[in-house]
Amino acid sequence: MFLLSFILVSTSLLAQQNRKAERGNARDKIKAQRTAFINERLALSPEESKAFWPVYNRFTQELESLKKAQNSARKSAIEKLAFISDLDAEKYLNEELQVQQKMLDLQAKYQQELKKTIPVKKVVMLYKAEKDFKLELLRKIGKKGGPPQPDSEE
């Protein structure tokens, strides 16, 4: 009985680790696709690329960190929604606005930083490229029913 329990727990843990690894691989593929997409859309020169990507990567890392915190707080609030007081609900709403403001402040900060690395028109093009990439990603997910795989023809 102990051996059977051990095998079941081990199998479950391995499956969970495999799912995490697959999600990590999918994220890496998406990041590589996004990089190629943005490079192509912005037509970055080697000099621009060298200056742009470190700044852009810092921005996306900081933004992702804020989004993770926001999602965690949302999930927690939704799970407890039936049990929280109006005061706690108000506190959650205020925290949500604070996180959104932090995201906006971060965007403003990095917009200034990005303008030091690429022409202002390319910063505008970046916003369009990010939106287009998200739409393309959603289209691919919808077609394939899962995370996108690199296209050999693109």
Coordinates of C-alpha atoms in Angstrom, one line a residue:
M1 CA 0.0 0.0 0.0
F2 CA 2.8 2.4 0.9
L3 CA 4.6 1.5 -2.3
L4 CA 1.5 2.2 -4.4
S5 CA 1.0 5.6 -2.6
F6 CA 4.6 6.5 -3.3
I7 CA 4.3 5.6 -7.0
L8 CA 1.1 7.6 -7.3
V9 CA 2.6 10.7 -5.6
S10 CA 5.8 10.4 -7.6
T11 CA 3.9 10.1 -10.9
S12 CA 1.8 13.1 -10.0
L13 CA 4.9 15.2 -9.1
L14 CA 6.6 14.2 -12.4
A15 CA 3.6 15.1 -14.4
Q16 CA 3.4 18.4 -12.6
Q17 CA 7.0 19.1 -13.3
N18 CA 6.6 18.2 -17.0
R19 CA 3.6 20.6 -17.3
K20 CA 5.7 23.4 -15.7
A21 CA 8.6 22.6 -18.1
E22 CA 6.2 22.6 -21.1
R23 CA 4.8 26.0 -20.0
G24 CA 8.3 27.3 -19.6
N25 CA 9.3 26.1 -23.1
A26 CA 6.1 27.6 -24.6
R27 CA 7.0 30.9 -22.9
D28 CA 10.5 30.8 -24.3
K29 CA 9.1 30.1 -27.8
I30 CA 6.7 32.9 -27.6
K31 CA 9.4 35.3 -26.3
A32 CA 11.6 34.3 -29.3
Q33 CA 8.7 34.8 -31.7
R34 CA 7.9 38.2 -30.2
T35 CA 11.6 39.3 -30.5
A36 CA 11.7 38.3 -34.1
F37 CA 8.3 39.9 -34.8
I38 CA 9.3 43.2 -33.2
N39 CA 12.8 43.2 -34.8
E40 CA 11.1 42.8 -38.2
R41 CA 8.4 45.3 -37.7
L42 CA 10.7 48.0 -36.3
A43 CA 13.5 47.2 -38.8
L44 CA 16.1 47.7 -36.1
S45 CA 19.6 48.4 -37.2
P46 CA 22.3 46.4 -35.3
E47 CA 23.2 49.6 -33.3
E48 CA 19.5 50.2 -32.4
S49 CA 19.0 46.6 -31.6
K50 CA 22.0 46.6 -29.2
A51 CA 20.6 49.6 -27.3
F52 CA 16.9 48.7 -27.6
W53 CA 16.7 45.1 -26.4
P54 CA 18.2 45.5 -22.9
V55 CA 15.9 48.4 -22.1
Y56 CA 12.8 46.6 -23.6
N57 CA 13.6 43.4 -21.7
R58 CA 13.9 45.2 -18.4
F59 CA 10.6 46.9 -19.1
T60 CA 8.8 43.6 -20.0
Q61 CA 10.3 41.9 -16.9
E62 CA 9.1 44.6 -14.6
L63 CA 5.7 44.7 -16.2
E64 CA 5.4 41.0 -16.0
S65 CA 6.2 41.1 -12.3
L66 CA 3.5 43.7 -11.7
K67 CA 1.0 41.6 -13.7
K68 CA 1.8 38.5 -11.7
A69 CA 1.2 40.3 -8.5
Q70 CA -2.0 41.7 -9.9
N71 CA -3.2 38.3 -11.0
S72 CA -2.4 36.8 -7.7
A73 CA -4.3 39.5 -5.8
R74 CA -7.3 39.1 -8.2
K75 CA -7.3 35.3 -7.8
S76 CA -7.2 35.7 -4.0
A77 CA -10.0 38.3 -4.0
I78 CA -12.2 36.3 -6.3
E79 CA -11.7 33.1 -4.2
K80 CA -12.6 34.9 -1.0
L81 CA -15.3 37.2 -2.6
A82 CA -18.2 35.5 -0.8
F83 CA -16.5 35.9 2.5
I84 CA -14.9 39.3 2.5
S85 CA -16.3 42.4 4.0
D86 CA -17.2 45.6 2.0
L87 CA -14.1 47.2 3.6
D88 CA -11.9 44.4 2.3
A89 CA -13.5 44.7 -1.1
E90 CA -12.9 48.4 -1.1
K91 CA -9.3 47.7 -0.1
Y92 CA -8.9 45.3 -3.0
L93 CA -10.3 47.9 -5.5
N94 CA -7.9 50.5 -4.3
E95 CA -4.9 48.1 -4.5
E96 CA -6.1 47.2 -8.1
L97 CA -6.0 50.9 -9.0
Q98 CA -2.5 51.3 -7.4
V99 CA -1.2 48.4 -9.5
Q100 CA -2.7 49.9 -12.6
Q101 CA -1.1 53.2 -11.8
K102 CA 2.3 51.5 -11.2
M103 CA 2.0 49.9 -14.7
L104 CA 1.2 53.3 -16.2
D105 CA 4.1 54.9 -14.4
L106 CA 6.4 52.1 -15.6
Q107 CA 5.2 52.5 -19.2
A108 CA 5.9 56.3 -19.0
K109 CA 9.3 55.7 -17.5
Y110 CA 10.3 53.2 -20.2
Q111 CA 8.8 55.2 -23.0
Q112 CA 11.4 57.9 -22.1
E113 CA 14.1 55.3 -21.9
L114 CA 13.2 53.7 -25.2
K115 CA 13.2 57.1 -27.0
K116 CA 16.9 57.3 -26.0
T117 CA 17.6 54.0 -27.9
I118 CA 15.4 54.3 -31.0
P119 CA 13.7 57.1 -32.9
V120 CA 10.3 58.2 -31.5
K121 CA 8.5 56.9 -34.6
K122 CA 9.9 53.5 -33.8
V123 CA 8.6 53.7 -30.3
V124 CA 5.1 54.3 -31.7
M125 CA 5.7 51.4 -34.1
L126 CA 6.6 49.3 -31.1
Y127 CA 3.2 49.8 -29.5
K128 CA 1.6 48.7 -32.8
A129 CA 3.9 45.7 -33.2
E130 CA 3.1 44.6 -29.6
K131 CA -0.6 44.8 -30.3
D132 CA -0.3 43.0 -33.7
F133 CA 1.8 40.3 -32.1
K134 CA -0.8 39.6 -29.4
L135 CA -3.5 39.4 -32.0
E136 CA -1.4 37.0 -34.1
L137 CA -0.7 34.9 -31.0
L138 CA -4.4 34.7 -30.2
R139 CA -5.1 33.8 -33.8
K140 CA -2.5 30.9 -33.7
I141 CA -3.8 29.7 -30.3
G142 CA -7.3 29.7 -31.7
K143 CA -6.3 27.7 -34.8
K144 CA -4.2 25.1 -32.9
G145 CA -6.1 24.9 -29.6
G146 CA -2.9 25.5 -27.6
P147 CA 0.2 27.6 -27.3
P148 CA 1.7 28.5 -30.7
Q149 CA 4.6 26.6 -32.2
P150 CA 7.1 28.3 -34.4
D151 CA 6.0 28.4 -38.0
S152 CA 8.5 27.1 -40.4
E153 CA 7.2 29.3 -43.2
E154 CA 7.3 32.6 -41.3

